[in-house]
mmCIF file of C-alpha atoms in Angstrom:
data_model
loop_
_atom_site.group_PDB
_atom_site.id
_atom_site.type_symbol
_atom_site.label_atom_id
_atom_site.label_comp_id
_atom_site.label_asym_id
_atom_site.label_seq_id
_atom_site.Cartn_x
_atom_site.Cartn_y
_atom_site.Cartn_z
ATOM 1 C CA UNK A 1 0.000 0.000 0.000
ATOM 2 C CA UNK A 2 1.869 3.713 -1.190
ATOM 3 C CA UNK A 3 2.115 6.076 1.372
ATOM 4 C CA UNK A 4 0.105 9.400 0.524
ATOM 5 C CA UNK A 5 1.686 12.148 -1.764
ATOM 6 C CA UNK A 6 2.315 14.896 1.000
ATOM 7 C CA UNK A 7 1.298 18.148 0.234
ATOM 8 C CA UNK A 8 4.176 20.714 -0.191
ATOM 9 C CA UNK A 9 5.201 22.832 2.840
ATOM 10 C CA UNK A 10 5.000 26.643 2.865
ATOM 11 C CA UNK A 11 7.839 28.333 1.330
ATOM 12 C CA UNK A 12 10.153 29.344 2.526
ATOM 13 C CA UNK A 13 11.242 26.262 3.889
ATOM 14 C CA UNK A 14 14.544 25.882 5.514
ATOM 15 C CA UNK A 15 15.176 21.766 6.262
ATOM 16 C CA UNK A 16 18.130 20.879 8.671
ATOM 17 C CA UNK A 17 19.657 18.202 11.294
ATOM 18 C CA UNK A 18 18.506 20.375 14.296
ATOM 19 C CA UNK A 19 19.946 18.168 17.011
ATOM 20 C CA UNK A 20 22.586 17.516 15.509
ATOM 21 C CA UNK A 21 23.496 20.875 14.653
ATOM 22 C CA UNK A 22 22.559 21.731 18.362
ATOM 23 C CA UNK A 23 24.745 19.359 19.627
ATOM 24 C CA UNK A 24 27.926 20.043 17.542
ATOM 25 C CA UNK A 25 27.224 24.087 18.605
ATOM 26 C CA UNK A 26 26.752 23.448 22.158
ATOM 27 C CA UNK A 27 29.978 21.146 21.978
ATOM 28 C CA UNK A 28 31.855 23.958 20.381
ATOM 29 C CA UNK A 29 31.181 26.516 23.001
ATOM 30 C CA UNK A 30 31.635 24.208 25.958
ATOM 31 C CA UNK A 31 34.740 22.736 24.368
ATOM 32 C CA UNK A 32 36.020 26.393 23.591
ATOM 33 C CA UNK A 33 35.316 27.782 26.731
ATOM 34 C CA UNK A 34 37.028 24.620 28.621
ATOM 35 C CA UNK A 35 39.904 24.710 26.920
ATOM 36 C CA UNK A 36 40.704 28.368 27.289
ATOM 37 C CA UNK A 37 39.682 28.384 31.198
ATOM 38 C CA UNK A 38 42.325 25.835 31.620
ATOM 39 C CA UNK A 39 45.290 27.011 29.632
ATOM 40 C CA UNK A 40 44.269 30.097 32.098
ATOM 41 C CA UNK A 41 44.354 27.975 35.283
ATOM 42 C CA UNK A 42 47.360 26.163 34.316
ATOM 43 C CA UNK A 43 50.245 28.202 35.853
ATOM 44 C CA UNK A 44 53.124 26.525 34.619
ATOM 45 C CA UNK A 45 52.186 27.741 30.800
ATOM 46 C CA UNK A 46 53.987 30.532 29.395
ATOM 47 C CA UNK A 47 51.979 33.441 27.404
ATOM 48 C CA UNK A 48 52.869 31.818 23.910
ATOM 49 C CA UNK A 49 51.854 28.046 25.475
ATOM 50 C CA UNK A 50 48.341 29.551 26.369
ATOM 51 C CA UNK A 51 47.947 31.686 22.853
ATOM 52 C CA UNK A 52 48.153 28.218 21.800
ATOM 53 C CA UNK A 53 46.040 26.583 23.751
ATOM 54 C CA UNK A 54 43.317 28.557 23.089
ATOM 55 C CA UNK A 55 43.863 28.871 19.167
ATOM 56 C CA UNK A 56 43.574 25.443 19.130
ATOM 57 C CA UNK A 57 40.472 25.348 21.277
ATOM 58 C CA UNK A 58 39.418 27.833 18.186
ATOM 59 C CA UNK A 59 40.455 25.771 15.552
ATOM 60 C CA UNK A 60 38.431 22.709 16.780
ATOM 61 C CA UNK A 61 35.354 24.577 17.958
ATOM 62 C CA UNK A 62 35.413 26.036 14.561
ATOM 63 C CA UNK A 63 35.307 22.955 12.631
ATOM 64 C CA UNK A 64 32.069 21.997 14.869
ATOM 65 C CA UNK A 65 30.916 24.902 13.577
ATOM 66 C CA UNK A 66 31.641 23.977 9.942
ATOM 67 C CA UNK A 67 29.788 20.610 10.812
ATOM 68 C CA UNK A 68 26.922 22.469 12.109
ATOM 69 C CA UNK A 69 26.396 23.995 8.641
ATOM 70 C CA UNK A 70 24.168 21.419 6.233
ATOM 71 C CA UNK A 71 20.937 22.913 5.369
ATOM 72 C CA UNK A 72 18.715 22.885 2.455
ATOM 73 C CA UNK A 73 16.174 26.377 1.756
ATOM 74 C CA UNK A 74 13.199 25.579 -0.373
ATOM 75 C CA UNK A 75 11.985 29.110 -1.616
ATOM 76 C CA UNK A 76 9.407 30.182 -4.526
ATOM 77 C CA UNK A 77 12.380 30.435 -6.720
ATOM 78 C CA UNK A 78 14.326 26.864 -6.041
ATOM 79 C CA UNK A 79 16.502 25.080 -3.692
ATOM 80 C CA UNK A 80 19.733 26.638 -2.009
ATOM 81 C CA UNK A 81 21.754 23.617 -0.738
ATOM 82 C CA UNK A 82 24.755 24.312 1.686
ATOM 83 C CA UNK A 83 27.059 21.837 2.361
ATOM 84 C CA UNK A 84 30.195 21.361 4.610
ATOM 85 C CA UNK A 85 32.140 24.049 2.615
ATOM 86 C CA UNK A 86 30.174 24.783 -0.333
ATOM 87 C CA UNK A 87 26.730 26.375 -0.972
ATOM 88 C CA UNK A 88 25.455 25.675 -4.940
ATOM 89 C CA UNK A 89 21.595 27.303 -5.788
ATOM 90 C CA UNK A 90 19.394 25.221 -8.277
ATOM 91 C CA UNK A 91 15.776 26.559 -10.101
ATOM 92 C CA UNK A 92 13.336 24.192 -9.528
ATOM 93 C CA UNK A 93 13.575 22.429 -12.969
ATOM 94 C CA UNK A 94 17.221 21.536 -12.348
ATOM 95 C CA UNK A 95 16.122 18.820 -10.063
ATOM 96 C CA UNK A 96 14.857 15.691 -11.519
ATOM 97 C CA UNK A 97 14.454 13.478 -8.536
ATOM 98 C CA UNK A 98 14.763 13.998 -4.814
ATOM 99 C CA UNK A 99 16.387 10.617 -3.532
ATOM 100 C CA UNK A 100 16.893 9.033 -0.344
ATOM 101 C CA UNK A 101 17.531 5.486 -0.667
ATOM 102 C CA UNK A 102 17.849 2.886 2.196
ATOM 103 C CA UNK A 103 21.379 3.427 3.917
ATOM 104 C CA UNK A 104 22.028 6.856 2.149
ATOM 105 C CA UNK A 105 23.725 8.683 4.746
ATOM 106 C CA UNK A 106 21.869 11.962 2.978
ATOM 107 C CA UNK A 107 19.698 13.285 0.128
ATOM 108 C CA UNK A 108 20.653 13.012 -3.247
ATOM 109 C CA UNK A 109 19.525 15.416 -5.362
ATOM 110 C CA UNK A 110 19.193 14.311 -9.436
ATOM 111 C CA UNK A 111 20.082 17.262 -11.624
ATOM 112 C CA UNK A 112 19.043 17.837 -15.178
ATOM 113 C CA UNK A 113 22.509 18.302 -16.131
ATOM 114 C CA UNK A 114 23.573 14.683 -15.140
ATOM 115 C CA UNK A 115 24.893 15.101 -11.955
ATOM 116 C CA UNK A 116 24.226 14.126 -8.639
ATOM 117 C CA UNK A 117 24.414 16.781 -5.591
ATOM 118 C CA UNK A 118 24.274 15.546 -1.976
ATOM 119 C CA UNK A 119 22.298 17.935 -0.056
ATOM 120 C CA UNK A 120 23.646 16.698 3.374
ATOM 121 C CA UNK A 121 20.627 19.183 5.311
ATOM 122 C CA UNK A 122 18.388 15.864 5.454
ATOM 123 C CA UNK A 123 20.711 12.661 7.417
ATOM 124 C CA UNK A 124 18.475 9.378 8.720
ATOM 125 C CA UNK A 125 21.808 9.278 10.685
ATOM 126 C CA UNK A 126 19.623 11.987 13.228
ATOM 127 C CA UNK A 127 16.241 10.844 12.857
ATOM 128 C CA UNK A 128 15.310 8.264 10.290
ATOM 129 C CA UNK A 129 11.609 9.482 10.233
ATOM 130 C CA UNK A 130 12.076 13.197 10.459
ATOM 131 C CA UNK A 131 14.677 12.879 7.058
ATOM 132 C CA UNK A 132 11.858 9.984 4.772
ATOM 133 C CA UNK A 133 9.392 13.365 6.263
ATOM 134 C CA UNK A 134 12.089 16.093 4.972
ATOM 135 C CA UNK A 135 12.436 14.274 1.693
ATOM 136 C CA UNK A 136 9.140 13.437 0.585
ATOM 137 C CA UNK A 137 8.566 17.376 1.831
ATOM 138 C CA UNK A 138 11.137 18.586 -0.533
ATOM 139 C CA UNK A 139 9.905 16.169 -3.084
ATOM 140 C CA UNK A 140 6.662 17.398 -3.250
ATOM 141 C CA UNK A 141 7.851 20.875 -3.389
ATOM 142 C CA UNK A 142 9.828 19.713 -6.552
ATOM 143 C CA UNK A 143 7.069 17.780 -7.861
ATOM 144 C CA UNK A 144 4.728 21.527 -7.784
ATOM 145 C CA UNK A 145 7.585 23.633 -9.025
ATOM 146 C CA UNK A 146 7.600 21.593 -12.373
ATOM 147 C CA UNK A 147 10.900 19.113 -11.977
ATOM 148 C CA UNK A 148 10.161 15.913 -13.738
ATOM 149 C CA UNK A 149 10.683 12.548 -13.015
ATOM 150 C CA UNK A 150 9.768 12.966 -9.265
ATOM 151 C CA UNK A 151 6.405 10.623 -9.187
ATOM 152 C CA UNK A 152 5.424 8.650 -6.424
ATOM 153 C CA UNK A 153 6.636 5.346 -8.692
ATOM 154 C CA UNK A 154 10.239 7.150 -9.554
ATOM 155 C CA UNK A 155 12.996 4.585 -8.720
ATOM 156 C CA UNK A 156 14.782 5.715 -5.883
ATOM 157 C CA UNK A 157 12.609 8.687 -4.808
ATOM 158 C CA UNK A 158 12.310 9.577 -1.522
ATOM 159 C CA UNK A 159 8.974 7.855 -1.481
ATOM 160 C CA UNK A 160 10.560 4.029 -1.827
ATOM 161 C CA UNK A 161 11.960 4.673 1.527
ATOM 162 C CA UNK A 162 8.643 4.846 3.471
#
């Protein structure tokens, strides 16, 4: 028995790991602010030994940080997806399919130039059912905005994961 189309959210949309990215920014602070309170405790460190200390307590927060960025924004116009280190913006008919497949680690995105583009703001890794819900969500949006090759039977659409 399929699972029923959903209908598209309202835009703008704006689809994320939220505890994730919660817990890799509350890490970062609490990591930061450990790290420098100790190289200031420790009394045996020299001024350059602390400067180091707590640039490296910068260093790591801020690649929690850079963890902490995946997102994908659905607005009237298309799909901005940022990743790790990049951020790439698509019109609606540049996506074909919207897939998340049993054991993807994220949402694949099928463009119409050939390509495939992880959109790494929807991860089962943080809540299997919240990321099928994302998916399907961002599906549907695709599905309304005119993509093709998105139905409910597409191979690999986010719907075959539900």
């Amino acid at each position: 028995m399929s699972a029923p189309v959903p209908q598209p959210p309202v835009l703008p949309v704006t689809f994320r790991p939220t505890v994730t990215r919660a817990v890799l920014l509350i890490s970062a602070a609490a990591m930061f602010v450990a790290m420098t309170v100790m190289s200031l405790l420790l009394e045996t460190l020299s001024g350059g030994e602390r400067g180091s200390f707590i640039l490296m307590a910068a260093l790591f927060a801020g690649v929690l940080v850079l963890l902490s960025r995946p997102k994908v924004v659905a607005d009237d116009t298309g799909v901005t997806v940022v990743n790790l280190t990049a951020r790439r913006r698509l019109a609606w008919p540049e996506i074909l399919r919207v897939n998340l497949r049993p054991g993807d680690p994220w949402v694949f995105l099928d463009l119409a130039d050939g390509t495939s583009l992880p959109a790494l703001g929807i991860q089962p890794g943080s809540g299997k059912a919240r990321a099928i819900r994302d998916a399907r969500a961002l599906r549907a949006l695709a599905e309304s905005h005119g993509s093709r090759g998105t139905g409910p039977d597409s191979p690999g659409s986010a719907h075959d994961n539900g």
